[in-house]
CSV table of C-alpha atoms and ligand atoms in Angstrom, one decimal:
chain,number,residue,atom,x,y,z
L,177,MET,CA,-6.3,102.3,78.9
L,178,ILE,CA,-2.9,100.8,79.7
L,179,GLN,CA,-2.1,97.7,77.7
L,180,LYS,CA,-0.3,94.9,79.5
L,181,SER,CA,3.0,94.5,77.7
L,182,LYS,CA,3.4,91.2,75.9
L,183,PHE,CA,6.3,88.9,76.8
L,184,LYS,CA,8.9,88.9,74.1
L,185,VAL,CA,10.5,85.6,73.1
L,186,PHE,CA,13.5,85.5,70.8
L,187,ILE,CA,14.5,82.3,69.0
L,188,THR,CA,18.0,82.3,67.5
L,189,ARG,CA,17.1,80.0,64.6
L,190,GLU,CA,14.0,78.3,63.1
L,191,ILE,CA,12.9,75.4,65.2
L,192,PRO,CA,9.8,73.1,64.7
L,193,ASN,CA,6.7,75.2,64.3
L,194,ALA,CA,4.7,73.4,67.0
L,195,ALA,CA,6.8,75.2,69.6
L,196,ILE,CA,6.5,78.6,68.0
L,197,LYS,CA,2.7,78.1,67.8
L,198,LEU,CA,2.6,77.2,71.4
L,199,LEU,CA,4.3,80.4,72.4
L,200,LYS,CA,2.2,82.5,70.1
L,201,ASP,CA,-1.0,80.9,71.4
L,202,LYS,CA,0.0,82.3,74.8
L,203,GLY,CA,-0.1,85.7,73.3
L,204,TYR,CA,3.7,86.2,73.4
L,205,ASN,CA,5.5,88.3,70.9
L,206,VAL,CA,7.7,85.7,69.2
L,207,ARG,CA,10.6,86.7,67.0
L,208,VAL,CA,12.7,84.1,65.1
L,209,TYR,CA,16.0,84.6,63.4
L,210,SER,CA,15.1,82.8,60.2
L,211,LYS,CA,18.2,82.5,58.1
L,212,ASP,CA,19.8,79.1,57.9
L,213,SER,CA,23.2,80.2,59.2
L,214,PRO,CA,24.6,81.3,62.6
L,215,ILE,CA,23.1,84.5,63.8
L,216,PRO,CA,25.6,87.4,63.6
L,217,VAL,CA,26.6,88.9,67.0
L,218,LYS,CA,25.1,92.3,66.2
L,219,GLU,CA,21.8,90.7,65.3
L,220,LEU,CA,21.8,88.6,68.5
L,221,TYR,CA,22.6,91.6,70.7
L,222,LYS,CA,19.8,93.7,69.1
L,223,ASN,CA,17.2,90.9,69.6
L,224,ILE,CA,18.1,89.8,73.1
L,225,LYS,CA,18.2,93.3,74.6
L,226,ASP,CA,14.5,93.4,75.5
L,227,ALA,CA,13.7,89.7,75.3
L,228,ASP,CA,12.0,88.1,78.3
L,229,ALA,CA,13.0,84.7,77.1
L,230,VAL,CA,15.4,83.2,74.6
L,231,ILE,CA,15.7,79.9,72.9
L,232,SER,CA,19.4,79.3,72.1
L,233,LEU,CA,21.4,76.7,70.1
L,234,LEU,CA,24.3,74.7,71.3
L,235,ASN,CA,26.8,76.4,69.0
L,236,GLU,CA,26.0,79.9,70.3
L,237,LYS,CA,28.2,81.0,73.2
L,238,PHE,CA,26.2,82.7,75.9
L,239,ASP,CA,29.1,84.3,77.9
L,240,VAL,CA,29.4,87.4,80.1
L,241,ALA,CA,29.3,89.8,77.1
L,242,VAL,CA,26.1,88.3,75.8
L,243,PHE,CA,24.4,88.2,79.2
L,244,ASP,CA,25.3,91.8,79.8
L,245,LYS,CA,23.3,92.8,76.7
L,246,MET,CA,20.1,91.3,78.2
L,247,GLU,CA,18.0,93.8,80.1
L,248,LYS,CA,15.1,91.7,81.3
L,249,CYS,CA,15.7,88.1,80.3
L,250,LYS,CA,14.3,85.5,82.8
L,251,ILE,CA,15.1,82.3,81.0
L,252,ILE,CA,17.4,80.9,78.3
L,253,ALA,CA,16.0,77.6,77.1
L,254,ASN,CA,18.9,75.8,75.4
L,255,TYR,CA,17.8,73.7,72.4
L,256,ALA,CA,20.1,70.8,73.4
L,257,VAL,CA,20.8,68.5,76.3
L,258,GLY,CA,24.4,69.8,76.6
L,259,TYR,CA,24.8,73.3,77.9
L,260,ASN,CA,28.5,73.9,77.9
L,261,ASN,CA,27.9,76.8,75.5
L,262,ILE,CA,26.4,78.8,78.4
L,263,ASP,CA,28.2,80.4,81.3
L,264,ILE,CA,26.0,78.9,84.1
L,265,GLU,CA,27.8,80.7,87.0
L,266,TYR,CA,27.2,84.1,85.4
L,267,ALA,CA,23.6,83.2,84.6
L,268,LYS,CA,23.0,82.4,88.3
L,269,LYS,CA,24.5,85.8,89.2
L,270,LYS,CA,22.1,87.5,86.8
L,271,ASN,CA,19.2,85.4,88.1
L,272,ILE,CA,18.5,84.0,84.6
L,273,ILE,CA,17.2,80.4,84.6
L,274,ILE,CA,18.8,78.0,82.1
L,275,THR,CA,17.0,74.9,80.9
L,276,ASN,CA,18.0,72.1,78.6
L,277,THR,CA,16.2,69.3,76.7
L,278,PRO,CA,16.9,66.0,78.5
L,279,ASP,CA,15.1,62.7,77.8
L,280,VAL,CA,13.4,63.7,74.6
L,281,LEU,CA,16.6,63.2,72.6
L,282,THR,CA,17.9,60.2,74.4
L,283,ASP,CA,16.7,57.5,72.0
L,284,SER,CA,17.7,59.4,68.9
L,285,THR,CA,21.2,60.0,70.2
L,286,ALA,CA,21.5,56.4,71.3
L,287,ASP,CA,20.3,55.1,67.9
L,288,LEU,CA,23.0,57.3,66.2
L,289,ALA,CA,25.7,56.0,68.5
L,290,MET,CA,24.7,52.4,67.5
L,291,ALA,CA,24.7,53.5,63.8
L,292,LEU,CA,28.3,54.6,64.3
L,293,VAL,CA,29.2,51.3,66.1
L,294,LEU,CA,27.8,49.3,63.2
L,295,ALA,CA,29.3,51.6,60.6
L,296,CYS,CA,32.7,51.0,62.2
L,297,ALA,CA,32.3,47.3,63.0
L,298,ARG,CA,31.1,46.4,59.5
L,299,LYS,CA,32.9,49.0,57.4
L,300,ILE,CA,29.6,50.3,56.1
L,301,ILE,CA,30.8,53.6,54.7
L,302,GLU,CA,33.8,52.1,52.9
L,303,ALA,CA,31.7,49.3,51.5
L,304,GLU,CA,29.0,51.6,50.3
L,305,LYS,CA,31.5,53.8,48.5
L,306,TYR,CA,32.9,50.7,46.9
L,307,VAL,CA,29.6,49.8,45.4
L,308,HIS,CA,28.8,53.3,44.2
L,309,ALA,CA,32.3,53.5,42.6
L,310,GLY,CA,31.3,50.4,40.5
L,311,LYS,CA,34.0,48.3,42.1
L,312,PHE,CA,31.7,45.4,43.1
L,313,LYS,CA,32.6,42.6,40.7
L,314,GLY,CA,31.4,39.7,42.7
L,315,TRP,CA,31.3,38.0,46.1
L,316,LYS,CA,34.7,37.5,47.7
L,317,PRO,CA,35.6,35.5,50.8
L,318,LYS,CA,37.6,38.3,52.4
L,319,LEU,CA,35.7,41.4,51.2
L,320,PHE,CA,35.2,44.0,53.9
L,321,LEU,CA,35.6,41.7,56.9
L,322,GLY,CA,34.3,43.3,60.0
L,323,ILE,CA,33.7,42.2,63.6
L,324,GLU,CA,30.6,41.1,65.6
L,325,ILE,CA,29.3,43.0,68.6
L,326,LYS,CA,28.2,39.8,70.3
L,327,ASP,CA,30.4,38.8,73.3
L,328,LYS,CA,32.5,41.9,72.9
L,329,MET,CA,33.2,44.2,75.9
L,330,PHE,CA,31.3,47.4,75.4
L,331,GLY,CA,32.4,50.3,77.6
L,332,ILE,CA,30.1,53.2,78.2
L,333,LEU,CA,31.7,56.5,79.4
L,334,GLY,CA,29.0,58.2,81.4
L,335,GLY,CA,26.1,56.3,83.1
L,336,GLY,CA,23.4,58.9,82.4
L,337,ARG,CA,20.3,58.7,80.3
L,338,ILE,CA,22.0,58.4,76.9
L,339,GLY,CA,24.7,56.1,78.2
L,340,THR,CA,22.0,53.8,79.6
L,341,ALA,CA,20.0,53.8,76.4
L,342,VAL,CA,23.2,52.8,74.4
L,343,ALA,CA,24.0,50.1,76.9
L,344,ILE,CA,20.5,48.6,76.5
L,345,ARG,CA,21.0,48.6,72.7
L,346,ALA,CA,24.5,47.1,72.9
L,347,LYS,CA,23.2,44.4,75.3
L,348,ALA,CA,20.5,43.5,72.8
L,349,PHE,CA,23.4,42.9,70.3
L,350,GLY,CA,24.9,40.5,72.8
L,351,ALA,CA,27.7,42.7,74.2
L,352,LYS,CA,29.0,42.6,77.8
L,353,ILE,CA,28.6,46.0,79.3
L,354,ILE,CA,30.9,48.0,81.6
L,355,TYR,CA,30.5,51.7,82.5
L,356,LEU,CA,32.2,54.7,84.1
L,357,SER,CA,30.1,56.9,86.2
L,358,ARG,CA,30.4,58.9,89.4
L,359,ARG,CA,27.3,57.3,90.8
L,360,LYS,CA,26.2,53.7,90.5
L,361,ASN,CA,23.3,53.4,88.1
L,362,GLN,CA,21.1,50.6,89.5
L,363,TYR,CA,18.7,50.7,86.5
L,364,LEU,CA,21.6,50.4,84.0
L,365,GLU,CA,23.1,47.5,86.0
L,366,ASP,CA,19.7,45.7,86.4
L,367,SER,CA,18.7,46.0,82.7
L,368,THR,CA,22.1,45.1,81.2
L,369,GLY,CA,24.1,43.3,83.8
L,370,ALA,CA,26.6,46.2,83.5
L,371,LYS,CA,29.5,46.6,85.9
L,372,LYS,CA,30.8,50.0,87.0
L,373,VAL,CA,34.6,50.2,86.5
L,374,SER,CA,37.4,52.7,86.6
L,375,LEU,CA,38.3,54.7,83.5
L,376,ASP,CA,41.6,52.8,83.1
L,377,THR,CA,39.9,49.4,83.3
L,378,LEU,CA,37.2,50.5,80.8
L,379,LEU,CA,39.8,51.8,78.3
L,380,LYS,CA,42.1,48.7,78.7
L,381,THR,CA,39.4,46.1,78.4
L,382,SER,CA,36.7,47.5,76.0
L,383,ASP,CA,36.3,46.5,72.4
L,384,PHE,CA,33.9,49.3,71.8
L,385,ILE,CA,33.9,52.6,73.8
L,386,SER,CA,31.1,55.0,73.5
L,387,ILE,CA,31.3,58.5,75.1
L,388,HIS,CA,28.2,59.9,76.8
L,389,LEU,CA,29.5,62.5,79.2
L,390,PRO,CA,28.7,66.2,79.4
L,391,LEU,CA,31.6,68.6,78.6
L,392,THR,CA,32.8,70.2,81.8
L,393,ASP,CA,36.2,71.3,83.1
L,394,LYS,CA,36.6,67.8,84.5
L,395,THR,CA,35.8,66.0,81.2
L,396,TYR,CA,37.8,68.4,78.8
L,397,HIS,CA,40.4,66.2,77.2
L,398,LEU,CA,39.5,63.3,79.6
L,399,LEU,CA,40.8,61.1,76.8
L,400,ASN,CA,44.3,62.5,76.5
L,401,LYS,CA,47.5,60.9,75.4
L,402,GLU,CA,47.9,58.8,78.5
L,403,LYS,CA,44.3,57.5,78.5
L,404,LEU,CA,44.0,57.0,74.7
L,405,SER,CA,47.2,54.9,74.8
L,406,LEU,CA,45.5,52.4,77.1
L,407,MET,CA,43.0,51.4,74.5
L,408,LYS,CA,43.3,48.0,72.7
L,409,LYS,CA,44.7,47.9,69.2
L,410,THR,CA,41.4,46.4,67.9
L,411,SER,CA,39.1,48.9,69.7
L,412,VAL,CA,36.5,51.2,68.3
L,413,LEU,CA,35.9,54.7,69.8
L,414,ILE,CA,32.5,56.3,69.3
L,415,ASN,CA,31.8,60.0,70.3
L,416,THR,CA,28.3,61.4,70.1
L,417,ALA,CA,28.8,63.7,73.2
L,418,ARG,CA,31.2,66.6,72.8
L,419,GLY,CA,34.4,66.7,70.7
L,420,GLU,CA,36.4,68.4,73.4
L,421,ILE,CA,36.3,65.3,75.6
L,422,VAL,CA,38.9,63.7,73.3
L,423,ASP,CA,42.2,65.3,72.5
L,424,GLU,CA,41.7,65.2,68.8
L,425,LYS,CA,45.4,65.8,67.8
L,426,ILE,CA,46.4,62.7,69.8
L,427,LEU,CA,43.5,60.7,68.5
L,428,ILE,CA,44.6,61.5,64.9
L,429,ARG,CA,48.1,60.3,65.8
L,430,ILE,CA,46.9,57.0,67.3
L,431,LEU,CA,44.5,56.4,64.4
L,432,LYS,CA,47.4,57.0,61.9
L,433,GLN,CA,49.6,54.6,63.8
L,434,LYS,CA,46.7,52.1,63.9
L,435,LYS,CA,47.0,51.9,67.7
L,436,ILE,CA,43.2,51.6,67.7
L,437,CYS,CA,41.0,50.2,65.0
L,438,CYS,CA,38.7,53.1,64.1
L,439,ALA,CA,36.6,56.0,65.3
L,440,GLY,CA,33.1,57.0,64.7
L,441,PHE,CA,32.5,60.6,65.6
L,442,ASP,CA,29.4,62.9,65.4
L,443,VAL,CA,31.1,65.7,67.3
L,444,PHE,CA,34.5,67.5,67.0
L,445,GLU,CA,36.8,69.8,68.9
L,446,ASN,CA,36.4,72.8,66.7
L,447,GLU,CA,33.0,72.3,65.0
L,448,PRO,CA,32.3,72.9,62.2
L,449,ASN,CA,36.0,73.1,61.3
L,450,ILE,CA,37.1,69.5,61.4
L,451,ASN,CA,40.8,68.9,61.4
L,452,PRO,CA,41.5,67.9,57.7
L,453,GLU,CA,44.0,65.3,58.9
L,454,LEU,CA,41.2,63.4,60.6
L,455,LEU,CA,39.2,63.3,57.4
L,456,GLU,CA,42.1,62.0,55.4
L,457,LEU,CA,42.2,58.8,57.6
L,458,GLY,CA,40.5,55.7,56.2
L,459,ASN,CA,39.5,54.5,59.7
L,460,VAL,CA,37.2,57.4,60.7
L,461,VAL,CA,33.4,57.7,60.2
L,462,ALA,CA,32.5,61.4,60.6
L,463,LEU,CA,29.0,62.8,60.9
L,464,PRO,CA,27.8,66.4,61.2
L,465,HIS,CA,26.5,66.5,64.8
L,466,ILE,CA,23.2,64.8,64.1
L,467,GLY,CA,22.7,62.8,67.3
L,468,SER,CA,19.3,64.4,68.0
L,469,ALA,CA,18.4,65.0,64.4
L,470,THR,CA,15.1,63.1,64.2
L,471,VAL,CA,11.7,64.6,63.5
L,472,GLU,CA,10.5,63.2,66.9
L,473,ALA,CA,13.4,64.4,69.0
L,474,ARG,CA,13.6,67.9,67.4
L,475,THR,CA,9.9,68.4,67.7
L,476,ASN,CA,9.9,67.4,71.4
L,477,MET,CA,13.0,69.4,72.1
L,478,ALA,CA,11.3,72.5,70.7
L,479,LEU,CA,8.1,71.8,72.7
L,480,LEU,CA,10.1,71.3,75.9
L,481,ALA,CA,12.0,74.5,75.4
L,482,ALA,CA,8.7,76.4,74.8
L,483,GLU,CA,7.0,74.7,77.8
L,484,ASN,CA,10.0,75.7,80.0
L,485,ILE,CA,9.6,79.3,78.9
L,486,ILE,CA,5.8,79.4,79.5
L,487,SER,CA,6.3,77.8,82.9
L,488,VAL,CA,8.9,80.3,83.9
L,489,LEU,CA,7.2,83.4,82.5
L,490,SER,CA,4.0,82.4,84.3
L,491,GLY,CA,5.8,82.2,87.6
L,492,LYS,CA,5.8,78.4,88.0
L,493,GLY,CA,9.5,77.7,87.6
L,494,ALA,CA,11.4,75.7,85.1
L,495,ILE,CA,10.5,72.1,84.1
L,496,THR,CA,14.0,71.0,83.2
L,497,PRO,CA,16.5,73.5,84.8
L,498,VAL,CA,20.1,72.6,84.4
L,499,LEU,CA,21.1,73.1,88.1
U,54,GLV,C1,23.4,67.9,71.3
U,54,GLV,O1,24.6,67.8,71.1
U,54,GLV,C2,22.8,68.2,72.5
U,54,GLV,O2,23.5,68.5,73.5
U,54,GLV,O3,21.6,68.2,72.6
U,55,GLV,C1,22.8,63.5,79.9
U,55,GLV,O1,22.2,64.5,80.3
U,55,GLV,C2,22.1,62.4,79.3
U,55,GLV,O2,20.9,62.6,78.9
U,55,GLV,O3,22.7,61.3,79.1
């Protein structure tokens, strides 16, 4: 008797178990690279060769060389909302569907952006270190004076799902909202009173600027020397999107010269190698790319990736294709 061959799914790192169970329950042959470090290229090539579906991470480059190693892959489900790590054009040529994980990580990422806003506005990290270093000797009138969010201008770069969720949070803190977006976002405007403005206006007038754009050829170094120099001396720049959207060398220079107040970054240009000069500055809060790092978001990201694979392999098409 001829046995029907099982679909093979390769997952490049351990993800929440619920998703692995979902795939196994379908009878798929699921392999997981289970070390807690980036998968070596050789190991990746060996495992994707005969895979029907792959779950990939945002820090793995899926370029022409990788695609050409795949003999029968139908879908790559990227375990992230951003998919700048994948050569989408080449995937299209190879008839491989690419999916991402929108929506399920929106609230987690927006919460983290607000955590960075508050950390910068109220000098939380500095103050916390001060207490731990045993320096707190009593209340002082001018100890760690920060700024309020209420009545400040809060500029959102990118009027998508995450940008909207951050705008709603900032509005609840009493900020006035402006945003940059290709398209008018009626929901964003109705729920926060936000106004859509040009990039230059946003940079010149915002007290807080939070980046929520995808990384593309158009947004690479969008905040370059000319644009960063438009920001107010008192302004706070938050990035939970992609490091490459900001020219980090220039950012370091303007932070050193105190041409802006401070920066709260969860993402960097050459992750995980952060420019040491950036970390030497006192006015930077740096986090290790943990925007979507909540139990809820990661579980739902994993389930969505698995559901996309099941849907595609059973001929029903992707649930959240990127194009
Ligand atoms: C995280 O950076 C993501 O794109 O999901
Ligand atoms: C972009 O995809 C977003 O979710 O904001």
